[in-house]
PDB file of C-alpha atoms in Angstrom:
ATOM      1  CA  UNK W   1      32.664-178.373  79.806  1.00 56.00           C
ATOM      2  CA  UNK W   2      29.003-178.003  80.404  1.00 60.00           C
ATOM      3  CA  UNK W   3      27.462-174.871  78.449  1.00 56.00           C
ATOM      4  CA  UNK W   4      24.207-173.720  80.419  1.00 63.00           C
ATOM      5  CA  UNK W   5      21.681-171.800  79.274  1.00 64.00           C
ATOM      6  CA  UNK W   6      22.299-168.625  81.610  1.00 69.00           C
ATOM      7  CA  UNK W   7      26.082-168.856  79.883  1.00 70.00           C
ATOM      8  CA  UNK W   8      24.593-168.707  76.219  1.00 65.00           C
ATOM      9  CA  UNK W   9      22.240-165.904  77.301  1.00 70.00           C
ATOM     10  CA  UNK W  10      25.014-163.914  79.015  1.00 73.00           C
ATOM     11  CA  UNK W  11      27.112-164.304  76.227  1.00 73.00           C
ATOM     12  CA  UNK W  12      24.472-163.194  73.835  1.00 72.00           C
ATOM     13  CA  UNK W  13      23.543-159.944  75.699  1.00 74.00           C
ATOM     14  CA  UNK W  14      27.437-159.176  76.101  1.00 77.00           C
ATOM     15  CA  UNK W  15      27.875-159.503  72.198  1.00 72.00           C
ATOM     16  CA  UNK W  16      24.723-157.632  71.835  1.00 71.00           C
ATOM     17  CA  UNK W  17      25.602-154.856  73.892  1.00 75.00           C
ATOM     18  CA  UNK W  18      29.120-154.898  71.976  1.00 77.00           C
ATOM     19  CA  UNK W  19      27.323-154.572  68.481  1.00 74.00           C
ATOM     20  CA  UNK W  20      25.101-151.978  69.892  1.00 70.00           C
ATOM     21  CA  UNK W  21      28.256-149.850  70.900  1.00 75.00           C
ATOM     22  CA  UNK W  22      29.814-150.171  67.427  1.00 75.00           C
ATOM     23  CA  UNK W  23      26.818-149.053  65.776  1.00 75.00           C
ATOM     24  CA  UNK W  24      26.179-146.029  68.254  1.00 76.00           C
ATOM     25  CA  UNK W  25      29.820-145.379  67.439  1.00 77.00           C
ATOM     26  CA  UNK W  26      29.444-145.154  63.801  1.00 74.00           C
ATOM     27  CA  UNK W  27      26.025-143.179  64.155  1.00 78.00           C
ATOM     28  CA  UNK W  28      27.914-140.578  66.374  1.00 79.00           C
ATOM     29  CA  UNK W  29      30.546-140.467  63.869  1.00 75.00           C
ATOM     30  CA  UNK W  30      28.087-139.685  61.206  1.00 77.00           C
ATOM     31  CA  UNK W  31      26.106-137.171  63.397  1.00 73.00           C
ATOM     32  CA  UNK W  32      28.880-135.326  64.327  1.00 72.00           C
ATOM     33  CA  UNK W  33      31.246-135.232  61.276  1.00 77.00           C
ATOM     34  CA  UNK W  34      33.860-136.422  63.528  1.00 79.00           C
ATOM     35  CA  UNK W  35      36.107-139.536  64.109  1.00 79.00           C
ATOM     36  CA  UNK W  36      36.177-139.114  67.786  1.00 78.00           C
ATOM     37  CA  UNK W  37      34.010-137.769  70.403  1.00 78.00           C
ATOM     38  CA  UNK W  38      36.303-137.999  73.508  1.00 79.00           C
ATOM     39  CA  UNK W  39      40.084-138.297  73.884  1.00 80.00           C
ATOM     40  CA  UNK W  40      39.909-142.185  74.734  1.00 77.00           C
ATOM     41  CA  UNK W  41      38.233-142.885  71.307  1.00 77.00           C
ATOM     42  CA  UNK W  42      41.585-142.223  69.827  1.00 80.00           C
ATOM     43  CA  UNK W  43      44.432-140.512  71.794  1.00 87.00           C
ATOM     44  CA  UNK W  44      46.949-140.086  68.848  1.00 87.00           C
ATOM     45  CA  UNK W  45      43.907-138.156  66.851  1.00 86.00           C
ATOM     46  CA  UNK W  46      43.033-136.043  69.937  1.00 87.00           C
ATOM     47  CA  UNK W  47      46.673-135.205  70.546  1.00 89.00           C
ATOM     48  CA  UNK W  48      47.290-134.296  66.760  1.00 90.00           C
ATOM     49  CA  UNK W  49      44.180-132.553  66.844  1.00 87.00           C
ATOM     50  CA  UNK W  50      45.417-130.267  69.827  1.00 91.00           C
ATOM     51  CA  UNK W  51      48.351-129.413  68.198  1.00 92.00           C
ATOM     52  CA  UNK W  52      46.866-128.404  64.914  1.00 91.00           C
ATOM     53  CA  UNK W  53      44.251-126.237  66.761  1.00 92.00           C
ATOM     54  CA  UNK W  54      47.220-124.376  68.732  1.00 94.00           C
ATOM     55  CA  UNK W  55      48.477-123.781  65.440  1.00 93.00           C
ATOM     56  CA  UNK W  56      45.314-122.171  64.070  1.00 94.00           C
ATOM     57  CA  UNK W  57      44.816-120.216  67.425  1.00 95.00           C
ATOM     58  CA  UNK W  58      48.562-118.668  66.783  1.00 94.00           C
ATOM     59  CA  UNK W  59      47.958-118.303  63.240  1.00 94.00           C
ATOM     60  CA  UNK W  60      44.844-116.233  63.939  1.00 95.00           C
ATOM     61  CA  UNK W  61      46.633-114.116  66.715  1.00 95.00           C
ATOM     62  CA  UNK W  62      49.397-113.525  64.073  1.00 95.00           C
ATOM     63  CA  UNK W  63      46.768-112.206  61.672  1.00 95.00           C
ATOM     64  CA  UNK W  64      45.419-110.069  64.268  1.00 95.00           C
ATOM     65  CA  UNK W  65      48.745-108.430  65.041  1.00 94.00           C
ATOM     66  CA  UNK W  66      49.401-108.057  61.192  1.00 95.00           C
ATOM     67  CA  UNK W  67      46.080-106.106  61.105  1.00 94.00           C
ATOM     68  CA  UNK W  68      47.328-103.848  63.840  1.00 94.00           C
ATOM     69  CA  UNK W  69      50.503-103.402  62.215  1.00 94.00           C
ATOM     70  CA  UNK W  70      48.730-102.459  58.906  1.00 94.00           C
ATOM     71  CA  UNK W  71      46.731 -99.778  60.891  1.00 95.00           C
ATOM     72  CA  UNK W  72      49.845 -98.367  62.283  1.00 95.00           C
ATOM     73  CA  UNK W  73      51.955 -98.383  59.226  1.00 96.00           C
ATOM     74  CA  UNK W  74      48.900 -97.078  56.975  1.00 96.00           C
ATOM     75  CA  UNK W  75      48.606 -94.216  59.421  1.00 96.00           C
ATOM     76  CA  UNK W  76      52.360 -93.271  59.447  1.00 96.00           C
ATOM     77  CA  UNK W  77      52.277 -93.108  55.716  1.00 96.00           C
ATOM     78  CA  UNK W  78      49.353 -91.125  55.441  1.00 96.00           C
ATOM     79  CA  UNK W  79      50.943 -88.732  57.973  1.00 96.00           C
ATOM     80  CA  UNK W  80      54.246 -88.793  56.076  1.00 96.00           C
ATOM     81  CA  UNK W  81      52.347 -87.788  53.183  1.00 96.00           C
ATOM     82  CA  UNK W  82      50.564 -84.859  54.656  1.00 96.00           C
ATOM     83  CA  UNK W  83      54.329 -83.761  56.106  1.00 96.00           C
ATOM     84  CA  UNK W  84      55.374 -83.935  52.445  1.00 95.00           C
ATOM     85  CA  UNK W  85      52.873 -81.791  51.157  1.00 96.00           C
ATOM     86  CA  UNK W  86      53.345 -79.180  53.746  1.00 96.00           C
ATOM     87  CA  UNK W  87      56.972 -79.061  53.136  1.00 96.00           C
ATOM     88  CA  UNK W  88      56.399 -78.366  49.471  1.00 95.00           C
ATOM     89  CA  UNK W  89      54.129 -75.534  50.297  1.00 96.00           C
ATOM     90  CA  UNK W  90      56.653 -74.307  52.560  1.00 95.00           C
ATOM     91  CA  UNK W  91      59.043 -74.317  49.812  1.00 94.00           C
ATOM     92  CA  UNK W  92      56.531 -72.250  47.615  1.00 94.00           C
ATOM     93  CA  UNK W  93      56.333 -69.672  50.232  1.00 94.00           C
ATOM     94  CA  UNK W  94      59.770 -69.219  50.935  1.00 93.00           C
ATOM     95  CA  UNK W  95      60.439 -68.745  47.241  1.00 92.00           C
ATOM     96  CA  UNK W  96      57.740 -66.324  47.212  1.00 92.00           C
ATOM     97  CA  UNK W  97      58.868 -64.371  50.175  1.00 91.00           C
ATOM     98  CA  UNK W  98      62.522 -64.233  48.727  1.00 89.00           C
ATOM     99  CA  UNK W  99      61.173 -62.757  45.397  1.00 89.00           C
ATOM    100  CA  UNK W 100      62.045 -58.778  45.222  1.00 86.00           C
ATOM    101  CA  UNK W 101      58.510 -58.090  43.945  1.00 88.00           C
ATOM    102  CA  UNK W 102      57.224 -59.476  47.407  1.00 86.00           C
ATOM    103  CA  UNK W 103      56.264 -56.756  49.478  1.00 89.00           C
ATOM    104  CA  UNK W 104      56.750 -56.421  53.435  1.00 88.00           C
ATOM    105  CA  UNK W 105      53.192 -56.667  54.122  1.00 90.00           C
ATOM    106  CA  UNK W 106      52.869 -60.007  51.541  1.00 91.00           C
ATOM    107  CA  UNK W 107      56.029 -61.334  53.713  1.00 91.00           C
ATOM    108  CA  UNK W 108      54.064 -60.941  57.109  1.00 92.00           C
ATOM    109  CA  UNK W 109      50.934 -62.691  55.108  1.00 93.00           C
ATOM    110  CA  UNK W 110      53.428 -65.422  54.247  1.00 93.00           C
ATOM    111  CA  UNK W 111      54.689 -65.560  57.831  1.00 92.00           C
ATOM    112  CA  UNK W 112      51.135 -66.000  59.285  1.00 94.00           C
ATOM    113  CA  UNK W 113      50.568 -68.986  57.026  1.00 94.00           C
ATOM    114  CA  UNK W 114      53.906 -70.528  57.893  1.00 94.00           C
ATOM    115  CA  UNK W 115      52.858 -70.363  61.561  1.00 93.00           C
ATOM    116  CA  UNK W 116      49.989 -72.335  60.632  1.00 94.00           C
ATOM    117  CA  UNK W 117      51.818 -74.754  58.680  1.00 95.00           C
ATOM    118  CA  UNK W 118      54.166 -75.241  61.602  1.00 93.00           C
ATOM    119  CA  UNK W 119      51.277 -75.966  64.026  1.00 91.00           C
ATOM    120  CA  UNK W 120      49.679 -78.204  61.463  1.00 94.00           C
ATOM    121  CA  UNK W 121      53.127 -80.146  61.272  1.00 94.00           C
ATOM    122  CA  UNK W 122      53.099 -80.503  65.127  1.00 92.00           C
ATOM    123  CA  UNK W 123      49.626 -82.025  64.967  1.00 92.00           C
ATOM    124  CA  UNK W 124      50.710 -84.543  62.798  1.00 94.00           C
ATOM    125  CA  UNK W 125      53.592 -85.246  64.825  1.00 92.00           C
ATOM    126  CA  UNK W 126      51.045 -85.962  67.422  1.00 92.00           C
ATOM    127  CA  UNK W 127      49.243 -88.643  65.270  1.00 94.00           C
ATOM    128  CA  UNK W 128      47.544 -91.205  67.252  1.00 93.00           C
ATOM    129  CA  UNK W 129      46.121 -94.736  66.550  1.00 93.00           C
ATOM    130  CA  UNK W 130      43.468 -95.543  68.990  1.00 90.00           C
ATOM    131  CA  UNK W 131      45.242 -93.984  72.257  1.00 91.00           C
ATOM    132  CA  UNK W 132      48.588 -94.455  71.198  1.00 92.00           C
ATOM    133  CA  UNK W 133      51.193 -91.875  69.673  1.00 93.00           C
ATOM    134  CA  UNK W 134      52.519 -93.382  66.574  1.00 93.00           C
ATOM    135  CA  UNK W 135      55.749 -91.106  66.356  1.00 92.00           C
ATOM    136  CA  UNK W 136      56.677 -90.928  70.239  1.00 90.00           C
ATOM    137  CA  UNK W 137      58.749 -94.224  70.323  1.00 89.00           C
ATOM    138  CA  UNK W 138      57.857 -96.367  73.313  1.00 89.00           C
ATOM    139  CA  UNK W 139      56.252 -93.399  74.959  1.00 89.00           C
ATOM    140  CA  UNK W 140      52.890 -94.100  73.128  1.00 89.00           C
ATOM    141  CA  UNK W 141      50.926 -92.190  75.837  1.00 90.00           C
ATOM    142  CA  UNK W 142      52.820 -89.155  75.491  1.00 88.00           C
ATOM    143  CA  UNK W 143      52.500 -86.399  72.375  1.00 89.00           C
ATOM    144  CA  UNK W 144      55.458 -85.423  70.712  1.00 88.00           C
ATOM    145  CA  UNK W 145      54.474 -82.029  71.445  1.00 87.00           C
ATOM    146  CA  UNK W 146      52.743 -80.977  74.548  1.00 81.00           C
ATOM    147  CA  UNK W 147      50.206 -78.831  72.452  1.00 67.00           C
ATOM    148  CA  UNK W 148      50.026 -77.353  69.047  1.00 53.00           C
ATOM    149  CA  UNK W 149      52.273 -74.290  69.895  1.00 53.00           C
ATOM    150  CA  UNK W 150      54.238 -75.537  72.970  1.00 58.00           C
ATOM    151  CA  UNK W 151      57.812 -77.273  72.637  1.00 65.00           C
ATOM    152  CA  UNK W 152      58.737 -80.798  72.435  1.00 71.00           C
ATOM    153  CA  UNK W 153      57.428 -82.785  75.109  1.00 71.00           C
ATOM    154  CA  UNK W 154      60.426 -83.078  77.631  1.00 71.00           C
ATOM    155  CA  UNK W 155      58.704 -86.296  79.131  1.00 71.00           C
ATOM    156  CA  UNK W 156      60.027 -88.177  75.970  1.00 75.00           C
ATOM    157  CA  UNK W 157      63.167 -89.351  76.570  1.00 74.00           C
ATOM    158  CA  UNK W 158      65.973 -89.537  73.952  1.00 73.00           C
ATOM    159  CA  UNK W 159      66.066 -93.557  74.511  1.00 71.00           C
ATOM    160  CA  UNK W 160      62.412 -94.122  74.689  1.00 75.00           C
ATOM    161  CA  UNK W 161      61.657 -91.664  71.776  1.00 78.00           C
ATOM    162  CA  UNK W 162      63.910 -93.840  69.472  1.00 83.00           C
ATOM    163  CA  UNK W 163      62.895 -96.876  70.380  1.00 87.00           C
ATOM    164  CA  UNK W 164      60.637 -99.284  67.974  1.00 88.00           C
ATOM    165  CA  UNK W 165      57.615-101.210  69.027  1.00 90.00           C
ATOM    166  CA  UNK W 166      57.866-104.766  67.843  1.00 92.00           C
ATOM    167  CA  UNK W 167      54.967-107.350  67.509  1.00 92.00           C
ATOM    168  CA  UNK W 168      55.109-111.057  66.596  1.00 92.00           C
ATOM    169  CA  UNK W 169      53.960-111.816  63.152  1.00 91.00           C
ATOM    170  CA  UNK W 170      55.005-115.343  63.039  1.00 89.00           C
ATOM    171  CA  UNK W 171      56.796-118.002  65.087  1.00 88.00           C
ATOM    172  CA  UNK W 172      60.223-116.521  65.868  1.00 88.00           C
ATOM    173  CA  UNK W 173      59.674-113.442  63.605  1.00 89.00           C
ATOM    174  CA  UNK W 174      58.697-109.924  64.828  1.00 91.00           C
ATOM    175  CA  UNK W 175      58.539-106.498  63.081  1.00 92.00           C
ATOM    176  CA  UNK W 176      58.381-102.988  64.284  1.00 92.00           C
ATOM    177  CA  UNK W 177      55.168-101.117  63.578  1.00 92.00           C
ATOM    178  CA  UNK W 178      56.038 -97.567  64.668  1.00 92.00           C
ATOM    179  CA  UNK W 179      58.493 -94.778  63.327  1.00 91.00           C
ATOM    180  CA  UNK W 180      60.124 -92.967  66.079  1.00 91.00           C
ATOM    181  CA  UNK W 181      59.939 -89.342  64.662  1.00 90.00           C
ATOM    182  CA  UNK W 182      61.215 -87.162  67.410  1.00 89.00           C
ATOM    183  CA  UNK W 183      64.340 -86.442  65.190  1.00 90.00           C
ATOM    184  CA  UNK W 184      62.421 -85.750  61.761  1.00 92.00           C
ATOM    185  CA  UNK W 185      59.813 -83.416  63.426  1.00 92.00           C
ATOM    186  CA  UNK W 186      62.427 -81.595  65.759  1.00 90.00           C
ATOM    187  CA  UNK W 187      64.427 -80.815  62.438  1.00 91.00           C
ATOM    188  CA  UNK W 188      61.293 -79.682  60.798  1.00 93.00           C
ATOM    189  CA  UNK W 189      59.989 -77.752  63.885  1.00 91.00           C
ATOM    190  CA  UNK W 190      63.441 -75.998  64.191  1.00 91.00           C
ATOM    191  CA  UNK W 191      63.662 -75.169  60.478  1.00 93.00           C
ATOM    192  CA  UNK W 192      60.018 -73.727  60.927  1.00 93.00           C
ATOM    193  CA  UNK W 193      61.246 -71.510  63.777  1.00 91.00           C
ATOM    194  CA  UNK W 194      63.941 -70.146  62.077  1.00 92.00           C
ATOM    195  CA  UNK W 195      61.712 -69.098  58.892  1.00 92.00           C
ATOM    196  CA  UNK W 196      59.099 -67.641  61.423  1.00 92.00           C
ATOM    197  CA  UNK W 197      61.707 -65.533  63.103  1.00 91.00           C
ATOM    198  CA  UNK W 198      63.143 -64.390  59.845  1.00 91.00           C
ATOM    199  CA  UNK W 199      60.165 -63.430  58.446  1.00 89.00           C
ATOM    200  CA  UNK W 200      58.921 -61.947  61.520  1.00 89.00           C
ATOM    201  CA  UNK W 201      62.024 -59.487  61.535  1.00 87.00           C
ATOM    202  CA  UNK W 202      61.111 -58.060  58.384  1.00 86.00           C
ATOM    203  CA  UNK W 203      64.286 -59.338  56.489  1.00 86.00           C
ATOM    204  CA  UNK W 204      64.369 -58.298  52.710  1.00 88.00           C
ATOM    205  CA  UNK W 205      64.255 -60.798  50.225  1.00 86.00           C
ATOM    206  CA  UNK W 206      67.928 -60.793  49.404  1.00 87.00           C
ATOM    207  CA  UNK W 207      68.696 -61.457  53.306  1.00 88.00           C
ATOM    208  CA  UNK W 208      66.022 -64.586  53.341  1.00 86.00           C
ATOM    209  CA  UNK W 209      67.644 -65.872  49.925  1.00 86.00           C
ATOM    210  CA  UNK W 210      71.276 -65.580  51.772  1.00 88.00           C
ATOM    211  CA  UNK W 211      70.146 -67.060  55.018  1.00 88.00           C
ATOM    212  CA  UNK W 212      68.400 -70.096  53.740  1.00 87.00           C
ATOM    213  CA  UNK W 213      71.185 -70.758  51.021  1.00 88.00           C
ATOM    214  CA  UNK W 214      68.603 -70.255  48.271  1.00 86.00           C
ATOM    215  CA  UNK W 215      69.823 -71.128  44.612  1.00 87.00           C
ATOM    216  CA  UNK W 216      68.156 -71.122  41.583  1.00 82.00           C
ATOM    217  CA  UNK W 217      69.428 -73.226  38.671  1.00 78.00           C
ATOM    218  CA  UNK W 218      68.328 -74.779  35.526  1.00 75.00           C
ATOM    219  CA  UNK W 219      66.899 -77.525  37.510  1.00 74.00           C
ATOM    220  CA  UNK W 220      65.044 -75.774  39.749  1.00 81.00           C
ATOM    221  CA  UNK W 221      65.237 -73.445  42.983  1.00 86.00           C
ATOM    222  CA  UNK W 222      67.021 -75.468  45.998  1.00 90.00           C
ATOM    223  CA  UNK W 223      66.923 -74.649  49.640  1.00 90.00           C
ATOM    224  CA  UNK W 224      69.656 -76.974  51.256  1.00 91.00           C
ATOM    225  CA  UNK W 225      68.002 -77.061  54.816  1.00 91.00           C
ATOM    226  CA  UNK W 226      64.427 -77.617  53.645  1.00 93.00           C
ATOM    227  CA  UNK W 227      65.533 -79.958  50.830  1.00 93.00           C
ATOM    228  CA  UNK W 228      67.561 -82.282  53.432  1.00 94.00           C
ATOM    229  CA  UNK W 229      64.248 -82.294  55.557  1.00 95.00           C
ATOM    230  CA  UNK W 230      62.114 -83.346  52.659  1.00 95.00           C
ATOM    231  CA  UNK W 231      64.519 -86.180  51.495  1.00 95.00           C
ATOM    232  CA  UNK W 232      64.832 -87.448  55.100  1.00 95.00           C
ATOM    233  CA  UNK W 233      60.827 -87.480  55.112  1.00 96.00           C
ATOM    234  CA  UNK W 234      61.067 -89.668  51.883  1.00 96.00           C
ATOM    235  CA  UNK W 235      63.338 -91.882  53.373  1.00 96.00           C
ATOM    236  CA  UNK W 236      61.469 -92.455  56.354  1.00 95.00           C
ATOM    237  CA  UNK W 237      58.367 -92.933  54.356  1.00 95.00           C
ATOM    238  CA  UNK W 238      60.239 -95.665  52.000  1.00 96.00           C
ATOM    239  CA  UNK W 239      60.897 -97.511  55.153  1.00 95.00           C
ATOM    240  CA  UNK W 240      57.673 -97.578  55.947  1.00 95.00           C
ATOM    241  CA  UNK W 241      56.313 -98.723  52.263  1.00 95.00           C
ATOM    242  CA  UNK W 242      58.918-101.556  52.938  1.00 95.00           C
ATOM    243  CA  UNK W 243      57.605-102.697  55.737  1.00 95.00           C
ATOM    244  CA  UNK W 244      53.869-102.429  54.487  1.00 95.00           C
ATOM    245  CA  UNK W 245      55.042-104.658  51.474  1.00 95.00           C
ATOM    246  CA  UNK W 246      56.409-107.259  54.436  1.00 94.00           C
ATOM    247  CA  UNK W 247      53.158-107.284  56.066  1.00 94.00           C
ATOM    248  CA  UNK W 248      51.176-108.024  53.160  1.00 94.00           C
ATOM    249  CA  UNK W 249      53.679-111.112  52.200  1.00 94.00           C
ATOM    250  CA  UNK W 250      53.443-111.965  56.006  1.00 94.00           C
ATOM    251  CA  UNK W 251      49.406-112.237  55.428  1.00 94.00           C
ATOM    252  CA  UNK W 252      49.664-114.239  52.444  1.00 95.00           C
ATOM    253  CA  UNK W 253      52.197-116.671  54.297  1.00 94.00           C
ATOM    254  CA  UNK W 254      49.658-116.811  57.103  1.00 94.00           C
ATOM    255  CA  UNK W 255      46.795-117.510  54.915  1.00 94.00           C
ATOM    256  CA  UNK W 256      48.630-120.465  53.065  1.00 95.00           C
ATOM    257  CA  UNK W 257      49.555-121.939  56.429  1.00 94.00           C
ATOM    258  CA  UNK W 258      45.853-121.463  57.816  1.00 94.00           C
ATOM    259  CA  UNK W 259      44.690-123.277  54.904  1.00 94.00           C
ATOM    260  CA  UNK W 260      47.084-126.195  55.225  1.00 95.00           C
ATOM    261  CA  UNK W 261      46.507-126.558  58.803  1.00 93.00           C
ATOM    262  CA  UNK W 262      42.948-126.792  58.360  1.00 92.00           C
ATOM    263  CA  UNK W 263      43.399-129.518  55.636  1.00 93.00           C
ATOM    264  CA  UNK W 264      45.650-131.442  58.213  1.00 92.00           C
ATOM    265  CA  UNK W 265      42.845-131.031  61.065  1.00 88.00           C
ATOM    266  CA  UNK W 266      40.232-132.109  58.639  1.00 86.00           C
ATOM    267  CA  UNK W 267      42.132-135.373  57.478  1.00 86.00           C
ATOM    268  CA  UNK W 268      42.932-136.076  61.035  1.00 85.00           C
ATOM    269  CA  UNK W 269      39.599-135.760  62.596  1.00 80.00           C
ATOM    270  CA  UNK W 270      36.583-135.549  60.147  1.00 76.00           C
ATOM    271  CA  UNK W 271      34.659-138.382  59.252  1.00 79.00           C
ATOM    272  CA  UNK W 272      34.898-140.454  56.101  1.00 76.00           C
ATOM    273  CA  UNK W 273      31.527-140.763  55.260  1.00 77.00           C
ATOM    274  CA  UNK W 274      31.813-143.411  52.644  1.00 79.00           C
ATOM    275  CA  UNK W 275      33.660-145.951  54.867  1.00 79.00           C
ATOM    276  CA  UNK W 276      31.496-145.097  58.304  1.00 73.00           C
ATOM    277  CA  UNK W 277      28.418-145.436  56.353  1.00 79.00           C
ATOM    278  CA  UNK W 278      29.662-149.212  54.864  1.00 82.00           C
ATOM    279  CA  UNK W 279      30.996-149.934  58.315  1.00 75.00           C
ATOM    280  CA  UNK W 280      27.622-149.251  59.861  1.00 77.00           C
ATOM    281  CA  UNK W 281      25.726-151.216  57.378  1.00 79.00           C
ATOM    282  CA  UNK W 282      28.141-154.294  57.906  1.00 80.00           C
ATOM    283  CA  UNK W 283      27.552-153.947  61.496  1.00 76.00           C
ATOM    284  CA  UNK W 284      24.063-153.765  61.385  1.00 76.00           C
ATOM    285  CA  UNK W 285      24.049-157.033  59.235  1.00 76.00           C
ATOM    286  CA  UNK W 286      26.234-158.812  61.606  1.00 75.00           C
ATOM    287  CA  UNK W 287      23.835-157.335  64.387  1.00 73.00           C
ATOM    288  CA  UNK W 288      20.577-158.777  62.555  1.00 77.00           C
ATOM    289  CA  UNK W 289      22.284-162.179  62.279  1.00 73.00           C
ATOM    290  CA  UNK W 290      23.284-162.233  65.713  1.00 72.00           C
ATOM    291  CA  UNK W 291      19.798-161.393  66.884  1.00 73.00           C
ATOM    292  CA  UNK W 292      18.447-164.226  64.557  1.00 73.00           C
ATOM    293  CA  UNK W 293      20.611-166.901  65.551  1.00 69.00           C
ATOM    294  CA  UNK W 294      20.295-165.982  69.036  1.00 70.00           C
ATOM    295  CA  UNK W 295      16.480-166.278  68.940  1.00 68.00           C
ATOM    296  CA  UNK W 296      16.803-169.920  67.660  1.00 68.00           C
ATOM    297  CA  UNK W 297      19.345-170.772  70.076  1.00 67.00           C
ATOM    298  CA  UNK W 298      17.841-169.105  73.487  1.00 65.00           C
ATOM    299  CA  UNK W 299      15.065-171.171  74.652  1.00 59.00           C
ATOM    300  CA  UNK W 300      12.274-168.732  75.429  1.00 59.00           C
ATOM    301  CA  UNK W 301       9.926-170.842  77.711  1.00 55.00           C
ATOM    302  CA  UNK W 302      10.034-174.138  79.494  1.00 51.00           C
ATOM    303  CA  UNK W 303       7.804-175.761  76.984  1.00 50.00           C
ATOM    304  CA  UNK W 304      10.498-175.187  74.393  1.00 55.00           C
ATOM    305  CA  UNK W 305      13.075-176.579  76.656  1.00 53.00           C
ATOM    306  CA  UNK W 306      11.097-179.952  77.018  1.00 53.00           C
ATOM    307  CA  UNK W 307      10.342-179.926  73.386  1.00 51.00           C
TER     308      UNK W 307
END
């Protein structure tokens, strides 16, 4: 087979172009810090990278969900703390009203404060996070009470008012962020209404004590109805606290997962600079050798061919 000058030239140009392409690839890897610049460079790396990025996107969404959950739970816990403080004050006022030394006028003053506490408790029942009412179950656009002095909102159905709002916090894992408070605040409001009615009637100390079942022992003064409501409030608050702890655990878990997935993504796609620089220097040496040999083989002029 006769090897012509054009065949030598074509082969040389083709090989030089291949060499330039390889050097360009290594240069791009060093510039971008990534093994690939397009999926066709390495389909396996590209597909794995897409999977890792999907995992990171989901992780970030779960973290946003947990921040929202924290906002709801922190607000709920703070509101229940205010309820507990208000109930303690109610107990102090009842004990004071049931004392024989308290005059009728004093009881009316106590009743006036009781009315304000009742309104305050209704305001707490209508606590919002953003535009959402946190104690109204799934009726987040409806306040639990229509106004500070009005009745419980009839638009809140028993079914919806007791439902929880769940959000995803991990793959296949969800948790409720709200605390349906219709029953709790209805009990509180009913008790406060009875107290207001009793004090408004001008009942004497003995009648107040008997009606409310007030008992004084060595362990302190007990008011069964009020103490039961206070215990219910503590139970609800304990549940909120447990969910806050779980949110913290999930945040730690998501943080660990984010680090692991980011590391896997880096191993999958990031350039190994030491290896890439070595490969590029090697390819440059090969390229320079090819240029040198090609310059000797390829005859540049007719005179060189004749000689």
